[in-house]
Amino acid sequence: MKNTIMENKNFRPLDLKKKMRPGESVIQSLLFISGVLSIFITVAIVYELGKEALLFFNNPDVTLTKFFATTQWQPGIGLFGIWPLVTATLTTSAIAIFVSLPLGLAAALFLSEYATPKARSTLKPILEVLAGIPTVVYGYFALLFMTPLLQSIFGESVQVYNMASAGIVMGIMILPLIASMSEDALSAVPRSLREGAYAMGATKFETSIQVVLPASLSGVGAALIIGISRAIGETMIVAIASGSGPNFTFNPFKAAETMTGHIARISGGDLSYNSIDYTSLFAVALMLFLVTLVLNLISQVVVERFREKYE
Amino acid sequence: MQTNETPEYAIETKDLSIFYGAFKAVSDVNMLLEKQKITAIIGPSGCGKSTLLRAFNRMNDFVPNSHVTGEILMRGQNLYGSNIDPVEVRRSIGMVFQKPNPFPKSIYENIAWGARINGFKGNMDELVEQSLRGSALWEEVKDVLQKSAYELSGGQQQRLCIARTIAIQPSIILMDEPASALDPISTLRIEELMQELKKNYTIIIVTHNMQQAARVSDYTAMMMLDKEGSRSGTVIEFSETKRIFTNPKDKRTEDYVTGRFG
Amino acid sequence: MNPTDNHYPTGESFRKSLNGRYRIASIWQAIFFSALLIALLSLAALLYNVVDGAFGYVAFEYKNDPTEFTAKPLDDLNKQELLEILQTNLSSGAYTKLDNEKTMEKRSKSVLYTLVLERLIQVDTKKTWSMTDSILRGNEIKAEVAKKYPEAKLEFRSWLTPVFLTTPMSSKAEFAGVRTAILGSLWMVGIAILFALPIGTGAAIYLQEYATKNFLNRIIQTNINNLAGVPSIVYGMLGLAIFVRALEPFTSGSMFGITDTNGRTILSAGLTMGILVLPLIIINGQEAIKAVPDSLRQAAYGIGATRWQTIWHHVLPNALPGILTGSILAVSRAIGETAPLIIVGASTFISLDPEGPFSKFTALPIQVYQWTTRAQTEFHAIAASAIIVLLILLLTLNAAAVIIRNRVQRKY
């Protein structure tokens, strides 16, 4: 039999001209649309939140002075001071960061500088489990474990709903995030820096704290910013444990409603669409979106810079 | 430290073998290294030059499952003895690495840091200046001491690393291909600096550049895989540099230095 | 430099200061480790707290004495006898209504038993205790009950039972179950994935395989990273404004002739959740596609394949396990999310199974939220049981993801 594979192909007709491939173009367009859709989502968020927030601020009763300079928030009865919601958000977030930053950073230092590979591979999944638990479960934990615990330590001054227990549990929730981002940053520090420090007669601790940690500081900073953003946007823990009702206070043992908790409570009921209560929620949500957006952007830029430094 | 007078040997190895787990990376090295001399370790890549060098200041401790047999003796004390502290070892045996690795701190802090952790009590400004003069960097950086060390050129960074090493006043300095990442002019400056440094320090340098070894060193150790098919390196010949390059005893050394090998 | 200028501690004094440095180092090492220990203990405390709540003593009274309905002890009744009791004692209207929901004869014995308790005997829970209390202070509890509630029965109960999984909501904690919530969650997640997986994978393919480094594509990438960090409650607000309100004719099903609902349906919730997990799916998809070695693409191009042929026949099959893992993670995120569902308007009390995308619905985390915030402790007990169900569901999903991931790691 004749082997056609081995024949000389030089006599075959050759056409190298560009061909239309309609299928390819259709698919590429569809893929492009999928990619661009994400931009539409952002635009939709800004548009929808902005539209309703604008309705809120266009209400003749609402003035920017009232919004930023008074301290009571009851849109239904004409009180438009945003501060009680903001202070509660700040207080719970500050407590959460106060818990999660030192613990998360310490855990990251242990994992990246001290733990053997074997220990690391058992300890990291535990942190991942902690990160995978739904926040509503943390809410249960805050209300039915942390609050009684705080009450047994600090006594009567701790209210049933209080910002401290919500904040602490939120800190536990954020801890894995800060630990894993910081660990990434610490591990990215080149080994040569550690060797340089060891060769100068530094102990492991001196190397970790005085050379590796400063070198990874921007990465740790990015972790901190993401942690703050997460704490500000977290809803279920504060909705369950922090209290229902705006309260202008920084006292962590008192009940106070955060921005997110307020949205959850008000929208949970049957809310009529054109009421001031409805539009006010969008104003609060818009603030929330903008604050977290700025924080996320900063953190991305910081991480990007950090990556460039060592690559 | 310089008071207790000793024979002319700074450090000595006895039947030194280095293992990574079960793998023997370097086997049976016996060397006597003279004080205030430069000893070069040369040989083809992968023969364990850096491993041997890193054994002298116990940097291999950080490699999991690594261990040594035999002894490295420094003034009668075995560096791998059970009562020896690796931090003390590294304090008295400094090291300069292949790629400059200054700390992400100011030029001043790069030198002051090592001194501080080692309990330096004297005048820090003076120490920084002396160290920088010692590494021939002072004139270039004296006005920018607070700038980040990362703003220096590669050659300057490497001299800064030498400065920070001499600031802690070791008696031996290990150099792991210190000029391999540098341009020829920076390399020359480092080589000149080494001649200056050897007045006070014993230097052991690993290099893959035979001309460099011939130029700078007083003694040369030739390393090679110990036999065909084995993966363990060993020192096959160790003597005065002049002799290694002009009249080697070992055929393999001759092949290597004349370029007929590897 | 003059080597005699030695300002360093030597010999004994250096050793002494070195010991001090080592001491500080080991103290800090212990501190670093204890941070991990605290994380570990928190996890243990959380899990223990949940289990602790789901089991324990409960003191309850019967409003109506069982002997009014039957001479036999309740536990000895068979299915037929239970059915007869219900038939004779329930009003005919109530019985017909139950029968219409599901034919009574087809219901299991345990369901009928629960109905007898719920509708006829009517249990009144007086007090519940946690598992730890029940075990450690059993005798005290018995004494307390005997003194305070002389009529009450005391039993050690697991609130998490097979019946709990299969019964719908009830206003009484003793008879409430998570059936409607589980079904609601499954419907919602199904819609979310159906929406987000194709679009997310498409976007990931576009960004990895087609996008050049231009301004628009950089914006898309940054934007996706940002969307991943937007608080979930904001997605809830978006869902409320768009799906519940603006697209009400579509999401309520009135376009399709369904009239009994508003926009607060499973479809709205599913689409909202789909948008929420979209960035997650895109980012994971990109990682999976990135991991496919370039040599494979070049091999395909080398034998004259078009770009899409290369992607479809070589890149995607190899990235599939990674994409799958990402989807599973997205599913578990969607199952646990609560806040957007509250905003979009999950109903809190539903006793009917969802029938389709246009049904009102509830979901597992919504039930956990509702029951946790009730004042009565028996609701906390069923909240804990629902959490266990939720966590087991998530654990199963994540285990699946880990298994798939390990398979892939072995391959390359």
XYZ file of C-alpha atoms in Angstrom, chain B residues 2-245:
244
model
C 42.894 39.162 69.961
C 44.746 38.856 73.215
C 45.036 35.123 73.653
C 47.805 34.468 71.183
C 47.370 31.368 69.090
C 49.268 29.581 66.354
C 48.930 30.994 62.881
C 45.849 28.916 62.143
C 42.459 30.629 62.308
C 40.339 27.587 61.745
C 40.802 23.934 61.001
C 38.559 21.118 59.773
C 38.998 17.484 60.744
C 37.293 14.745 58.708
C 34.434 17.146 58.064
C 31.448 15.681 56.211
C 28.160 17.457 55.660
C 24.859 15.650 55.180
C 21.408 16.685 54.011
C 19.343 13.877 55.431
C 20.983 10.709 54.152
C 22.670 12.531 51.288
C 26.342 13.260 51.865
C 26.970 16.616 50.211
C 30.574 17.110 51.288
C 32.865 14.389 52.508
C 36.044 14.195 54.570
C 37.482 17.672 54.349
C 40.750 18.269 56.217
C 42.129 21.783 56.034
C 44.223 24.119 58.136
C 43.424 27.737 57.300
C 46.021 30.321 58.106
C 45.287 33.548 59.936
C 45.061 36.832 58.039
C 45.231 35.090 54.733
C 42.687 34.703 51.949
C 41.712 31.155 51.150
C 39.735 30.532 47.979
C 37.500 27.518 47.457
C 37.127 26.725 43.764
C 35.593 23.910 41.770
C 32.829 23.095 39.302
C 29.266 24.017 40.239
C 27.372 21.557 42.378
C 30.448 20.223 44.127
C 29.533 21.634 47.525
C 31.630 24.815 47.716
C 28.858 26.899 49.257
C 27.798 24.040 51.496
C 31.308 23.810 52.876
C 31.524 27.574 53.345
C 28.183 27.697 55.131
C 29.350 24.985 57.494
C 31.900 27.406 58.944
C 29.266 29.723 60.432
C 26.600 27.072 60.862
C 24.238 28.555 58.277
C 23.399 25.017 57.218
C 21.559 24.678 60.527
C 18.559 26.248 58.793
C 18.346 23.466 56.251
C 16.042 20.825 57.723
C 17.738 17.487 58.470
C 21.215 18.745 57.823
C 24.046 17.596 60.073
C 27.812 17.261 60.066
C 30.296 14.669 61.197
C 33.889 15.471 62.043
C 35.009 18.760 63.533
C 35.588 22.391 62.709
C 38.019 23.745 65.252
C 38.472 27.405 66.035
C 41.080 28.029 68.689
C 40.600 24.564 70.056
C 36.790 24.692 70.204
C 34.694 22.486 67.956
C 32.071 24.714 66.313
C 29.692 21.775 66.265
C 30.329 20.805 69.881
C 27.254 20.279 72.016
C 27.971 23.319 74.188
C 28.516 25.707 71.283
C 25.970 28.398 70.513
C 25.431 29.003 66.789
C 24.652 32.687 67.375
C 28.067 33.145 69.014
C 29.673 31.324 66.108
C 28.078 33.650 63.548
C 29.002 36.640 65.653
C 32.684 35.805 65.357
C 32.541 34.457 61.789
C 30.853 36.986 59.531
C 29.475 36.316 56.084
C 28.984 38.176 52.812
C 26.547 36.651 50.361
C 26.420 36.106 46.630
C 23.746 38.718 46.013
C 23.956 41.911 48.068
C 21.264 41.640 50.744
C 21.131 44.890 52.695
C 18.250 45.199 55.127
C 15.349 47.439 54.088
C 16.598 50.128 56.442
C 18.767 53.230 56.151
C 22.458 52.894 55.352
C 23.268 53.900 58.921
C 20.827 51.401 60.418
C 22.174 48.582 58.265
C 25.434 48.845 60.169
C 24.086 49.890 63.534
C 21.560 47.069 63.720
C 24.021 44.218 63.932
C 26.147 46.126 66.404
C 23.152 46.884 68.572
C 21.800 43.345 68.777
C 25.277 42.173 69.716
C 25.387 44.562 72.634
C 27.731 47.241 71.266
C 28.394 49.847 73.962
C 30.686 52.342 72.222
C 30.045 55.362 70.044
C 27.723 54.202 67.278
C 28.424 57.099 64.888
C 32.104 56.348 65.144
C 31.537 52.653 64.514
C 29.421 53.372 61.431
C 32.061 55.698 60.055
C 34.915 53.314 60.760
C 33.071 50.385 59.199
C 32.195 52.368 56.099
C 35.779 53.578 55.792
C 36.905 49.999 56.270
C 34.807 48.912 53.307
C 35.844 51.926 51.216
C 32.308 53.240 51.041
C 32.496 56.201 53.398
C 33.340 58.884 50.876
C 30.411 57.892 48.677
C 27.706 57.737 51.342
C 28.780 60.014 54.182
C 26.170 62.608 53.269
C 23.299 60.207 52.690
C 23.531 57.935 55.698
C 19.813 58.162 56.391
C 18.829 57.123 52.889
C 17.482 53.646 52.242
C 20.197 51.123 51.476
C 18.135 50.074 48.458
C 19.054 53.318 46.716
C 22.685 52.282 46.447
C 24.097 50.538 43.380
C 24.739 46.798 43.503
C 28.456 47.239 44.119
C 27.830 49.801 46.840
C 25.264 47.522 48.434
C 27.797 44.707 48.539
C 30.373 46.976 50.172
C 27.690 48.003 52.655
C 27.173 44.322 53.451
C 30.926 44.032 54.044
C 30.791 47.141 56.236
C 27.995 45.751 58.371
C 29.960 42.510 58.722
C 33.172 44.162 59.903
C 31.134 46.359 62.247
C 30.470 43.368 64.483
C 34.221 42.666 64.455
C 34.367 39.014 63.565
C 37.753 37.337 63.237
C 36.890 35.437 60.061
C 34.836 36.649 57.078
C 33.204 34.176 54.738
C 32.446 35.366 51.211
C 30.137 33.377 48.968
C 30.915 34.505 45.402
C 30.699 38.116 46.585
C 31.293 39.646 43.162
C 29.344 37.288 40.933
C 26.365 39.641 40.720
C 28.517 42.744 40.103
C 29.990 44.528 37.118
C 33.786 44.359 36.492
C 34.549 47.717 38.105
C 32.640 46.904 41.254
C 34.317 43.506 41.260
C 37.726 45.154 41.144
C 36.854 47.369 44.088
C 35.732 44.396 46.129
C 38.949 42.576 45.290
C 41.034 45.572 46.342
C 39.004 45.791 49.500
C 39.753 42.153 50.291
C 43.473 42.849 50.195
C 42.900 45.689 52.629
C 40.724 43.535 54.908
C 43.147 40.680 55.166
C 45.402 42.820 57.348
C 42.880 42.291 60.117
C 40.727 39.374 59.101
C 40.980 35.836 57.865
C 38.941 35.509 54.687
C 37.496 32.425 53.071
C 36.002 33.035 49.656
C 34.039 30.767 47.357
C 34.391 31.656 43.718
C 33.724 30.025 40.391
C 36.008 32.511 38.741
C 39.524 31.008 38.625
C 41.180 34.258 37.614
C 39.676 35.860 40.665
C 40.982 33.070 42.867
C 44.412 33.436 41.329
C 44.340 37.224 41.773
C 43.173 37.541 45.335
C 43.919 34.410 47.317
C 46.953 33.137 49.180
C 45.715 29.578 49.428
C 43.332 27.658 47.247
C 41.202 24.603 47.964
C 40.149 22.658 44.901
C 36.827 20.869 45.309
C 35.412 18.204 43.076
C 32.913 15.361 43.226
C 34.947 12.676 44.951
C 34.534 10.044 42.297
C 32.773 9.405 39.024
C 29.018 8.974 39.541
C 29.076 10.096 43.168
C 27.309 13.252 44.270
C 29.519 14.054 47.248
C 32.056 16.832 46.875
C 35.403 16.869 48.586
C 38.608 18.885 48.653
C 40.996 17.099 46.329
C 43.863 19.505 46.667
C 44.677 22.320 49.058
C 47.843 24.368 48.947
C 49.294 27.746 48.070
C 47.447 29.407 45.238
C 50.600 29.829 43.190
C 51.203 26.140 43.364
C 47.648 25.148 42.481
C 47.763 27.220 39.353
